[in-house]
Amino acid sequence: MKKKSLPLSEVYRLLEPGPVVLVSTHYKGIEDVMTMSWHTMLDFEPPLIGCVISNRDYTFNLIKSSKECVINIPTVDLLDMVVNCGNTTGETIDKFKKFKITKKESSQVRAPLLDECYANLECKVIDTKLVNKYNFFVLEVVKAWIDPKMKKAKTLHHRGKGIFMIAGEEIRSRSKMK
Amino acid sequence: MKKKSLPLSEVYRLLEPGPVVLVSTHYKGIEDVMTMSWHTMLDFEPPLIGCVISNRDYTFNLIKSSKECVINIPTVDLLDMVVNCGNTTGETIDKFKKFKITKKESSQVRAPLLDECYANLECKVIDTKLVNKYNFFVLEVVKAWIDPKMKKAKTLHHRGKGIFMIAGEEIRSRSKMK
């Protein structure tokens, strides 16, 4: 997939609607990917993201040690990848091999980009003050990529219990949100 | 609107997909409501929510002082209410009167419920450690209400610049997300 660089000021438009994402990590030769829905924008530019990665997840120590990750945004055609990555642990399997996920090199971090996802956000961990209490990491997006052919991405939005809402029609309000 | 109590363990299913919400507050007789999209679940039960309320918003001091709010979830028919509450400030107008919003009494907090919204989450602020740096409040949902007639709520998901995605079809993965 040929992606172009996305201005950092546009990143919030991808994450604010609440898509499920895939978080990829790298630490000392070990790589993993997990499914995540608990994230929020914290600031526009530089784009800051807050997200919950449980200390029961294999990814937890990888991101805590490397202080880096990539947030990859999948569309509905990747439903199986999303659920498979959510239901398995990198402790016992290599999810990239097992689920045939294509890794690409990132430009600013060592964690890989997932090529199948239409957008990828390279992130650095910048604040861990709430990690002990809530498993809450503060990330700064340092580089963003998007598939220029993707206009209205059919993202997945988890409603619990294996049910996902697929992004529907768009509506424009008469006045812009300030 | 006749609402029923929703078990607290089900709250994450409403917020995880990323809907825009309306936050109502009350402090010493002053009430306000604002539009918000920057929120995430932090824990299942009791349901904890993290959210960003800017210190430029009139709501900021009301929630910081009262340590309470209600998170109200609107559907697409309330688009005008969502945009109007997002584009005005309680400093100069009473948004409830101006936009004809129906207030109802909450059971656990003094902030009002917005009756037009299909779900209402009564919340207490339980952690303000990241307020100074990121305007990030940690809330605990102490009571939740839902319209029992609402099955697949057509929630709004902000994509920036006044464009909203409307919640689309649902899809069930072959295996449940664990």
mmCIF file of C-alpha atoms in Angstrom:
data_model
loop_
_atom_site.group_PDB
_atom_site.id
_atom_site.type_symbol
_atom_site.label_atom_id
_atom_site.label_comp_id
_atom_site.label_asym_id
_atom_site.label_seq_id
_atom_site.Cartn_x
_atom_site.Cartn_y
_atom_site.Cartn_z
ATOM 1 C CA MET A 1 0.000 0.000 0.000
ATOM 2 C CA LYS A 2 1.444 3.359 -1.065
ATOM 3 C CA LYS A 3 0.896 5.848 1.698
ATOM 4 C CA LYS A 4 1.558 9.551 1.922
ATOM 5 C CA SER A 5 2.574 11.628 4.870
ATOM 6 C CA LEU A 6 -0.381 13.174 6.720
ATOM 7 C CA PRO A 7 0.055 16.599 8.368
ATOM 8 C CA LEU A 8 0.146 16.125 12.144
ATOM 9 C CA SER A 9 -2.604 18.722 12.569
ATOM 10 C CA GLU A 10 -5.028 16.327 10.801
ATOM 11 C CA VAL A 11 -4.414 13.315 13.059
ATOM 12 C CA TYR A 12 -7.286 14.073 15.456
ATOM 13 C CA ARG A 13 -9.756 13.559 12.595
ATOM 14 C CA LEU A 14 -8.768 9.878 12.453
ATOM 15 C CA LEU A 15 -8.905 9.059 16.163
ATOM 16 C CA GLU A 16 -11.642 11.317 17.521
ATOM 17 C CA PRO A 17 -14.493 9.177 16.069
ATOM 18 C CA GLY A 18 -13.317 6.229 18.194
ATOM 19 C CA PRO A 19 -12.055 3.485 15.828
ATOM 20 C CA VAL A 20 -10.610 0.261 17.160
ATOM 21 C CA VAL A 21 -6.854 0.294 16.450
ATOM 22 C CA LEU A 22 -3.928 -2.113 16.337
ATOM 23 C CA VAL A 23 -0.919 -1.140 18.448
ATOM 24 C CA SER A 24 2.435 -2.474 17.249
ATOM 25 C CA THR A 25 5.571 -2.454 19.381
ATOM 26 C CA HIS A 26 9.260 -3.417 19.226
ATOM 27 C CA TYR A 27 11.718 -3.943 22.055
ATOM 28 C CA LYS A 28 15.140 -5.560 21.661
ATOM 29 C CA GLY A 29 14.135 -7.691 18.685
ATOM 30 C CA ILE A 30 10.739 -8.707 20.092
ATOM 31 C CA GLU A 31 7.691 -7.414 18.200
ATOM 32 C CA ASP A 32 4.013 -7.599 19.008
ATOM 33 C CA VAL A 33 0.644 -6.197 17.992
ATOM 34 C CA MET A 34 -2.539 -5.858 20.042
ATOM 35 C CA THR A 35 -6.090 -4.607 19.553
ATOM 36 C CA MET A 36 -7.134 -1.490 21.470
ATOM 37 C CA SER A 37 -10.258 0.667 21.741
ATOM 38 C CA TRP A 38 -9.549 2.708 24.851
ATOM 39 C CA HIS A 39 -7.885 5.821 23.508
ATOM 40 C CA THR A 40 -8.585 9.535 23.272
ATOM 41 C CA MET A 41 -7.006 12.601 21.753
ATOM 42 C CA LEU A 42 -5.407 14.854 24.385
ATOM 43 C CA ASP A 43 -4.154 17.683 22.152
ATOM 44 C CA PHE A 44 -4.213 18.758 18.494
ATOM 45 C CA GLU A 45 -0.633 19.696 17.600
ATOM 46 C CA PRO A 46 1.617 18.077 18.290
ATOM 47 C CA PRO A 47 -1.072 15.385 18.423
ATOM 48 C CA LEU A 48 -1.142 13.820 21.872
ATOM 49 C CA ILE A 49 -3.035 10.593 22.521
ATOM 50 C CA GLY A 50 -3.934 8.958 25.815
ATOM 51 C CA CYS A 51 -4.535 5.202 25.795
ATOM 52 C CA VAL A 52 -4.994 2.239 28.093
ATOM 53 C CA ILE A 53 -2.759 -0.806 27.649
ATOM 54 C CA SER A 54 -3.383 -3.324 30.397
ATOM 55 C CA ASN A 55 -0.491 -4.643 32.445
ATOM 56 C CA ARG A 56 -1.890 -8.098 31.651
ATOM 57 C CA ASP A 57 -1.111 -7.535 27.946
ATOM 58 C CA TYR A 58 2.187 -8.708 26.485
ATOM 59 C CA THR A 59 2.466 -5.299 24.828
ATOM 60 C CA PHE A 60 2.585 -3.551 28.218
ATOM 61 C CA ASN A 61 6.250 -4.266 28.960
ATOM 62 C CA LEU A 62 7.262 -3.733 25.334
ATOM 63 C CA ILE A 63 5.821 -0.221 25.216
ATOM 64 C CA LYS A 64 6.906 0.616 28.756
ATOM 65 C CA SER A 65 10.506 -0.404 27.972
ATOM 66 C CA SER A 66 10.823 0.911 24.403
ATOM 67 C CA LYS A 67 8.692 4.036 24.979
ATOM 68 C CA GLU A 68 7.490 3.741 21.391
ATOM 69 C CA CYS A 69 4.659 2.230 19.369
ATOM 70 C CA VAL A 70 2.683 2.575 16.160
ATOM 71 C CA ILE A 71 -1.083 3.032 16.166
ATOM 72 C CA ASN A 72 -2.470 1.376 13.043
ATOM 73 C CA ILE A 73 -6.075 2.003 11.989
ATOM 74 C CA PRO A 74 -7.865 -0.928 10.309
ATOM 75 C CA THR A 75 -11.018 -0.938 8.198
ATOM 76 C CA VAL A 76 -13.871 -3.467 8.165
ATOM 77 C CA ASP A 77 -12.121 -5.820 5.708
ATOM 78 C CA LEU A 78 -9.561 -6.462 8.483
ATOM 79 C CA LEU A 79 -12.156 -7.626 11.047
ATOM 80 C CA ASP A 80 -10.549 -11.063 11.408
ATOM 81 C CA MET A 81 -7.121 -9.509 12.012
ATOM 82 C CA VAL A 82 -8.603 -7.206 14.659
ATOM 83 C CA VAL A 83 -10.355 -10.012 16.524
ATOM 84 C CA ASN A 84 -7.460 -12.459 16.186
ATOM 85 C CA CYS A 85 -4.954 -9.928 17.515
ATOM 86 C CA GLY A 86 -7.347 -9.171 20.371
ATOM 87 C CA ASN A 87 -7.885 -12.785 21.380
ATOM 88 C CA THR A 88 -4.292 -14.055 21.397
ATOM 89 C CA THR A 89 -1.097 -13.142 23.212
ATOM 90 C CA GLY A 90 2.347 -12.427 21.824
ATOM 91 C CA GLU A 91 3.731 -14.366 24.770
ATOM 92 C CA THR A 92 3.018 -17.656 22.984
ATOM 93 C CA ILE A 93 2.714 -16.809 19.270
ATOM 94 C CA ASP A 94 4.163 -14.458 16.665
ATOM 95 C CA LYS A 95 0.953 -12.753 15.603
ATOM 96 C CA PHE A 96 2.558 -11.248 12.486
ATOM 97 C CA LYS A 97 3.406 -14.702 11.125
ATOM 98 C CA LYS A 98 0.307 -16.452 12.404
ATOM 99 C CA PHE A 99 -2.132 -13.896 10.943
ATOM 100 C CA LYS A 100 0.000 -13.009 7.882
ATOM 101 C CA ILE A 101 0.337 -9.333 8.745
ATOM 102 C CA THR A 102 2.673 -7.281 6.534
ATOM 103 C CA LYS A 103 5.206 -5.259 8.509
ATOM 104 C CA LYS A 104 6.824 -2.144 7.050
ATOM 105 C CA GLU A 105 9.590 -0.030 8.527
ATOM 106 C CA SER A 106 8.617 3.092 10.393
ATOM 107 C CA SER A 107 10.546 6.306 9.903
ATOM 108 C CA GLN A 108 10.840 7.616 13.488
ATOM 109 C CA VAL A 109 10.386 4.564 15.729
ATOM 110 C CA ARG A 110 11.482 0.926 15.701
ATOM 111 C CA ALA A 111 7.962 -0.522 16.019
ATOM 112 C CA PRO A 112 6.677 -1.724 12.627
ATOM 113 C CA LEU A 113 3.844 -0.232 10.561
ATOM 114 C CA LEU A 114 1.054 -2.642 9.612
ATOM 115 C CA ASP A 115 0.801 -2.236 5.868
ATOM 116 C CA GLU A 116 -2.796 -3.493 5.605
ATOM 117 C CA CYS A 117 -4.087 -0.627 7.771
ATOM 118 C CA TYR A 118 -5.076 2.520 5.883
ATOM 119 C CA ALA A 119 -3.393 4.849 8.406
ATOM 120 C CA ASN A 120 -0.387 4.533 10.709
ATOM 121 C CA LEU A 121 0.681 6.856 13.499
ATOM 122 C CA GLU A 122 4.264 6.595 14.762
ATOM 123 C CA CYS A 123 4.259 7.465 18.466
ATOM 124 C CA LYS A 124 6.632 8.132 21.367
ATOM 125 C CA VAL A 125 5.550 7.667 24.977
ATOM 126 C CA ILE A 126 5.950 11.073 26.646
ATOM 127 C CA ASP A 127 4.240 10.636 30.022
ATOM 128 C CA THR A 128 3.789 7.588 32.252
ATOM 129 C CA LYS A 129 2.394 9.311 35.376
ATOM 130 C CA LEU A 130 -0.909 7.429 35.191
ATOM 131 C CA VAL A 131 0.521 4.069 34.109
ATOM 132 C CA ASN A 132 0.714 2.549 37.574
ATOM 133 C CA LYS A 133 -2.830 3.498 38.540
ATOM 134 C CA TYR A 134 -4.782 3.203 35.266
ATOM 135 C CA ASN A 135 -2.381 1.619 32.721
ATOM 136 C CA PHE A 136 -2.751 4.952 30.931
ATOM 137 C CA PHE A 137 0.021 6.044 28.552
ATOM 138 C CA VAL A 138 0.400 9.507 27.006
ATOM 139 C CA LEU A 139 1.745 9.334 23.443
ATOM 140 C CA GLU A 140 2.955 11.971 21.016
ATOM 141 C CA VAL A 141 2.422 11.261 17.329
ATOM 142 C CA VAL A 142 5.717 12.082 15.608
ATOM 143 C CA LYS A 143 4.846 10.924 12.084
ATOM 144 C CA ALA A 144 1.557 10.026 10.405
ATOM 145 C CA TRP A 145 0.828 8.078 7.205
ATOM 146 C CA ILE A 146 -2.382 7.630 5.253
ATOM 147 C CA ASP A 147 -3.548 5.827 2.124
ATOM 148 C CA PRO A 148 -4.454 8.755 -0.175
ATOM 149 C CA LYS A 149 -7.037 6.612 -1.995
ATOM 150 C CA MET A 150 -9.040 6.104 1.210
ATOM 151 C CA LYS A 151 -11.720 8.774 1.471
ATOM 152 C CA LYS A 152 -14.426 7.660 3.902
ATOM 153 C CA ALA A 153 -12.736 4.874 5.816
ATOM 154 C CA LYS A 154 -15.095 2.138 7.009
ATOM 155 C CA THR A 155 -13.515 1.912 10.445
ATOM 156 C CA LEU A 156 -14.632 -0.532 13.147
ATOM 157 C CA HIS A 157 -16.010 0.656 16.498
ATOM 158 C CA HIS A 158 -16.255 -1.952 19.244
ATOM 159 C CA ARG A 159 -19.594 -2.172 21.045
ATOM 160 C CA GLY A 160 -18.476 -5.000 23.354
ATOM 161 C CA LYS A 161 -19.013 -8.752 23.195
ATOM 162 C CA GLY A 162 -17.558 -9.133 19.697
ATOM 163 C CA ILE A 163 -20.010 -6.691 18.117
ATOM 164 C CA PHE A 164 -18.586 -3.857 16.036
ATOM 165 C CA MET A 165 -20.327 -0.866 14.541
ATOM 166 C CA ILE A 166 -19.055 -0.039 11.044
ATOM 167 C CA ALA A 167 -18.559 3.657 10.311
ATOM 168 C CA GLY A 168 -21.679 4.820 8.468
ATOM 169 C CA GLU A 169 -22.694 7.829 6.398
ATOM 170 C CA GLU A 170 -21.289 11.266 7.023
ATOM 171 C CA ILE A 171 -23.332 14.341 7.800
ATOM 172 C CA ARG A 172 -22.164 17.936 7.730
ATOM 173 C CA SER A 173 -23.565 20.349 10.278
ATOM 174 C CA ARG A 174 -24.785 23.692 8.960
ATOM 175 C CA SER A 175 -22.143 25.462 10.999
ATOM 176 C CA LYS A 176 -18.656 24.131 11.548
ATOM 177 C CA MET A 177 -17.736 22.986 15.026
ATOM 178 C CA LYS A 178 -15.320 25.588 16.359
ATOM 179 C CA MET B 1 -38.380 9.931 27.818
ATOM 180 C CA LYS B 2 -38.782 6.932 30.145
ATOM 181 C CA LYS B 3 -35.380 5.522 30.940
ATOM 182 C CA LYS B 4 -34.320 2.485 32.871
ATOM 183 C CA SER B 5 -31.267 1.928 34.987
ATOM 184 C CA LEU B 6 -28.370 0.370 33.066
ATOM 185 C CA PRO B 7 -25.992 -2.002 34.925
ATOM 186 C CA LEU B 8 -22.660 -0.238 35.415
ATOM 187 C CA SER B 9 -20.835 -3.189 33.854
ATOM 188 C CA GLU B 10 -22.510 -2.341 30.508
ATOM 189 C CA VAL B 11 -21.419 1.310 30.366
ATOM 190 C CA TYR B 12 -18.249 0.657 28.334
ATOM 191 C CA ARG B 13 -20.408 -0.562 25.435
ATOM 192 C CA LEU B 14 -21.827 2.949 25.043
ATOM 193 C CA LEU B 15 -18.599 4.946 25.199
ATOM 194 C CA GLU B 16 -15.997 2.613 23.649
ATOM 195 C CA PRO B 17 -17.216 3.222 20.060
ATOM 196 C CA GLY B 18 -16.369 6.926 20.426
ATOM 197 C CA PRO B 19 -19.645 8.906 20.277
ATOM 198 C CA VAL B 20 -19.686 12.665 20.694
ATOM 199 C CA VAL B 21 -21.310 13.440 24.060
ATOM 200 C CA LEU B 22 -22.839 16.376 25.904
ATOM 201 C CA VAL B 23 -21.396 17.091 29.351
ATOM 202 C CA SER B 24 -23.735 18.814 31.800
ATOM 203 C CA THR B 25 -22.577 20.421 35.034
ATOM 204 C CA HIS B 26 -23.934 22.264 38.072
ATOM 205 C CA TYR B 27 -22.097 24.407 40.609
ATOM 206 C CA LYS B 28 -23.797 26.683 43.139
ATOM 207 C CA GLY B 29 -26.884 27.270 40.999
ATOM 208 C CA ILE B 30 -24.987 27.704 37.725
ATOM 209 C CA GLU B 31 -25.587 25.039 35.086
ATOM 210 C CA ASP B 32 -23.953 24.449 31.732
ATOM 211 C CA VAL B 33 -23.626 21.891 28.963
ATOM 212 C CA MET B 34 -20.811 21.413 26.448
ATOM 213 C CA THR B 35 -20.010 19.132 23.532
ATOM 214 C CA MET B 36 -17.095 16.712 23.955
ATOM 215 C CA SER B 37 -15.438 14.008 21.858
ATOM 216 C CA TRP B 38 -12.173 13.477 23.696
ATOM 217 C CA HIS B 39 -12.954 10.676 26.113
ATOM 218 C CA THR B 40 -11.955 7.082 26.730
ATOM 219 C CA MET B 41 -12.915 4.249 29.029
ATOM 220 C CA LEU B 42 -10.260 3.598 31.689
ATOM 221 C CA ASP B 43 -11.858 0.647 33.494
ATOM 222 C CA PHE B 44 -14.907 -1.618 33.268
ATOM 223 C CA GLU B 45 -16.389 -1.765 36.769
ATOM 224 C CA PRO B 46 -16.805 0.563 38.379
ATOM 225 C CA PRO B 47 -16.746 2.264 34.986
ATOM 226 C CA LEU B 48 -13.973 4.857 34.886
ATOM 227 C CA ILE B 49 -13.787 7.425 32.106
ATOM 228 C CA GLY B 50 -10.960 9.781 31.207
ATOM 229 C CA CYS B 51 -11.889 12.969 29.345
ATOM 230 C CA VAL B 52 -10.477 16.284 28.224
ATOM 231 C CA ILE B 53 -12.316 19.481 29.167
ATOM 232 C CA SER B 54 -10.315 22.504 28.128
ATOM 233 C CA ASN B 55 -9.535 25.219 30.648
ATOM 234 C CA ARG B 56 -10.872 27.635 28.021
ATOM 235 C CA ASP B 57 -14.343 26.054 28.383
ATOM 236 C CA TYR B 58 -16.880 27.533 30.796
ATOM 237 C CA THR B 59 -17.523 23.970 31.999
ATOM 238 C CA PHE B 60 -13.935 23.640 33.231
ATOM 239 C CA ASN B 61 -14.400 25.556 36.473
ATOM 240 C CA LEU B 62 -17.862 24.103 37.054
ATOM 241 C CA ILE B 63 -16.612 20.511 36.920
ATOM 242 C CA LYS B 64 -13.377 21.316 38.764
ATOM 243 C CA SER B 65 -15.311 22.959 41.604
ATOM 244 C CA SER B 66 -18.324 20.627 41.816
ATOM 245 C CA LYS B 67 -16.371 17.442 41.036
ATOM 246 C CA GLU B 68 -19.468 16.110 39.272
ATOM 247 C CA CYS B 69 -21.028 15.966 35.823
ATOM 248 C CA VAL B 70 -23.390 13.983 33.635
ATOM 249 C CA ILE B 71 -22.292 12.520 30.321
ATOM 250 C CA ASN B 72 -25.284 12.519 27.978
ATOM 251 C CA ILE B 73 -25.164 10.573 24.710
ATOM 252 C CA PRO B 74 -27.063 12.102 21.777
ATOM 253 C CA THR B 75 -28.208 10.507 18.533
ATOM 254 C CA VAL B 76 -28.213 11.944 15.014
ATOM 255 C CA ASP B 77 -31.598 13.682 15.441
ATOM 256 C CA LEU B 78 -29.866 15.950 17.993
ATOM 257 C CA LEU B 79 -27.149 17.142 15.584
ATOM 258 C CA ASP B 80 -28.194 20.799 15.919
ATOM 259 C CA MET B 81 -28.091 20.586 19.720
ATOM 260 C CA VAL B 82 -24.615 19.024 19.557
ATOM 261 C CA VAL B 83 -23.215 21.687 17.237
ATOM 262 C CA ASN B 84 -24.963 24.580 19.008
ATOM 263 C CA CYS B 85 -23.666 23.485 22.418
ATOM 264 C CA GLY B 86 -20.195 23.119 20.890
ATOM 265 C CA ASN B 87 -20.135 26.552 19.285
ATOM 266 C CA THR B 88 -21.414 28.708 22.152
ATOM 267 C CA THR B 89 -20.298 29.429 25.706
ATOM 268 C CA GLY B 90 -22.250 29.282 28.940
ATOM 269 C CA GLU B 91 -20.448 32.430 29.973
ATOM 270 C CA THR B 92 -22.820 34.539 27.903
ATOM 271 C CA ILE B 93 -25.952 32.406 27.350
ATOM 272 C CA ASP B 94 -28.068 29.800 29.121
ATOM 273 C CA LYS B 95 -27.749 27.005 26.580
ATOM 274 C CA PHE B 96 -30.606 25.015 28.131
ATOM 275 C CA LYS B 97 -33.050 27.874 27.496
ATOM 276 C CA LYS B 98 -31.569 29.019 24.206
ATOM 277 C CA PHE B 99 -31.575 25.530 22.641
ATOM 278 C CA LYS B 100 -34.715 24.291 24.437
ATOM 279 C CA ILE B 101 -32.982 21.385 26.180
ATOM 280 C CA THR B 102 -35.043 19.448 28.719
ATOM 281 C CA LYS B 103 -33.309 19.047 32.063
ATOM 282 C CA LYS B 104 -34.200 16.204 34.442
ATOM 283 C CA GLU B 105 -32.968 15.600 37.960
ATOM 284 C CA SER B 106 -30.110 13.196 38.436
ATOM 285 C CA SER B 107 -30.167 10.680 41.266
ATOM 286 C CA GLN B 108 -26.564 10.852 42.532
ATOM 287 C CA VAL B 109 -25.225 14.230 41.386
ATOM 288 C CA ARG B 110 -26.555 17.782 41.126
ATOM 289 C CA ALA B 111 -25.751 18.187 37.423
ATOM 290 C CA PRO B 112 -28.894 17.717 35.294
ATOM 291 C CA LEU B 113 -29.659 14.873 32.887
ATOM 292 C CA LEU B 114 -30.485 15.909 29.323
ATOM 293 C CA ASP B 115 -33.773 14.173 28.663
ATOM 294 C CA GLU B 116 -33.446 14.188 24.845
ATOM 295 C CA CYS B 117 -30.304 12.031 24.986
ATOM 296 C CA TYR B 118 -30.916 8.263 24.885
ATOM 297 C CA ALA B 119 -28.366 7.538 27.646
ATOM 298 C CA ASN B 120 -27.104 9.475 30.659
ATOM 299 C CA LEU B 121 -24.135 8.677 32.880
ATOM 300 C CA GLU B 122 -23.965 10.356 36.295
ATOM 301 C CA CYS B 123 -20.295 10.859 37.157
ATOM 302 C CA LYS B 124 -18.032 11.946 40.004
ATOM 303 C CA VAL B 125 -14.543 13.314 39.385
ATOM 304 C CA ILE B 126 -12.159 10.969 41.210
ATOM 305 C CA ASP B 127 -8.705 12.054 39.980
ATOM 306 C CA THR B 128 -7.386 15.423 38.846
ATOM 307 C CA LYS B 129 -3.669 14.591 38.618
ATOM 308 C CA LEU B 130 -3.515 15.277 34.880
ATOM 309 C CA VAL B 131 -5.813 18.299 34.870
ATOM 310 C CA ASN B 132 -3.091 20.927 35.048
ATOM 311 C CA LYS B 133 -1.023 19.413 32.264
ATOM 312 C CA TYR B 134 -3.634 17.974 29.859
ATOM 313 C CA ASN B 135 -7.056 19.189 31.124
ATOM 314 C CA PHE B 136 -7.671 15.473 31.676
ATOM 315 C CA PHE B 137 -10.283 14.453 34.272
ATOM 316 C CA VAL B 138 -10.834 10.922 35.584
ATOM 317 C CA LEU B 139 -14.520 10.218 36.228
ATOM 318 C CA GLU B 140 -16.337 7.354 37.899
ATOM 319 C CA VAL B 141 -19.819 6.550 36.601
ATOM 320 C CA VAL B 142 -22.029 6.148 39.673
ATOM 321 C CA LYS B 143 -25.387 5.720 37.931
ATOM 322 C CA ALA B 144 -26.345 5.002 34.315
ATOM 323 C CA TRP B 145 -29.653 5.430 32.477
ATOM 324 C CA ILE B 146 -30.763 4.239 29.067
ATOM 325 C CA ASP B 147 -33.863 4.436 26.888
ATOM 326 C CA PRO B 148 -34.938 0.768 26.714
ATOM 327 C CA LYS B 149 -36.533 1.306 23.297
ATOM 328 C CA MET B 150 -33.195 2.323 21.766
ATOM 329 C CA LYS B 151 -31.523 -0.722 20.247
ATOM 330 C CA LYS B 152 -28.885 0.358 17.744
ATOM 331 C CA ALA B 153 -28.330 3.973 18.624
ATOM 332 C CA LYS B 154 -27.391 6.184 15.669
ATOM 333 C CA THR B 155 -24.687 8.031 17.572
ATOM 334 C CA LEU B 156 -22.583 10.850 16.093
ATOM 335 C CA HIS B 157 -18.805 10.581 15.747
ATOM 336 C CA HIS B 158 -16.942 13.788 15.023
ATOM 337 C CA ARG B 159 -14.477 13.695 12.125
ATOM 338 C CA GLY B 160 -13.409 17.325 12.526
ATOM 339 C CA LYS B 161 -14.472 20.475 10.698
ATOM 340 C CA GLY B 162 -18.180 20.000 11.383
ATOM 341 C CA ILE B 163 -18.332 16.586 9.720
ATOM 342 C CA PHE B 164 -19.838 13.729 11.709
ATOM 343 C CA MET B 165 -19.941 10.033 10.928
ATOM 344 C CA ILE B 166 -23.250 8.437 11.861
ATOM 345 C CA ALA B 167 -23.026 5.012 13.496
ATOM 346 C CA GLY B 168 -23.599 2.444 10.741
ATOM 347 C CA GLU B 169 -24.410 -1.247 10.535
ATOM 348 C CA GLU B 170 -23.238 -3.724 13.129
ATOM 349 C CA ILE B 171 -21.133 -6.759 12.431
ATOM 350 C CA ARG B 172 -20.470 -9.667 14.747
ATOM 351 C CA SER B 173 -17.092 -11.347 14.682
ATOM 352 C CA ARG B 174 -17.036 -15.134 14.518
ATOM 353 C CA SER B 175 -15.335 -15.264 17.897
ATOM 354 C CA LYS B 176 -16.116 -12.930 20.733
ATOM 355 C CA MET B 177 -13.442 -10.422 21.708
ATOM 356 C CA LYS B 178 -12.099 -11.617 25.038
#
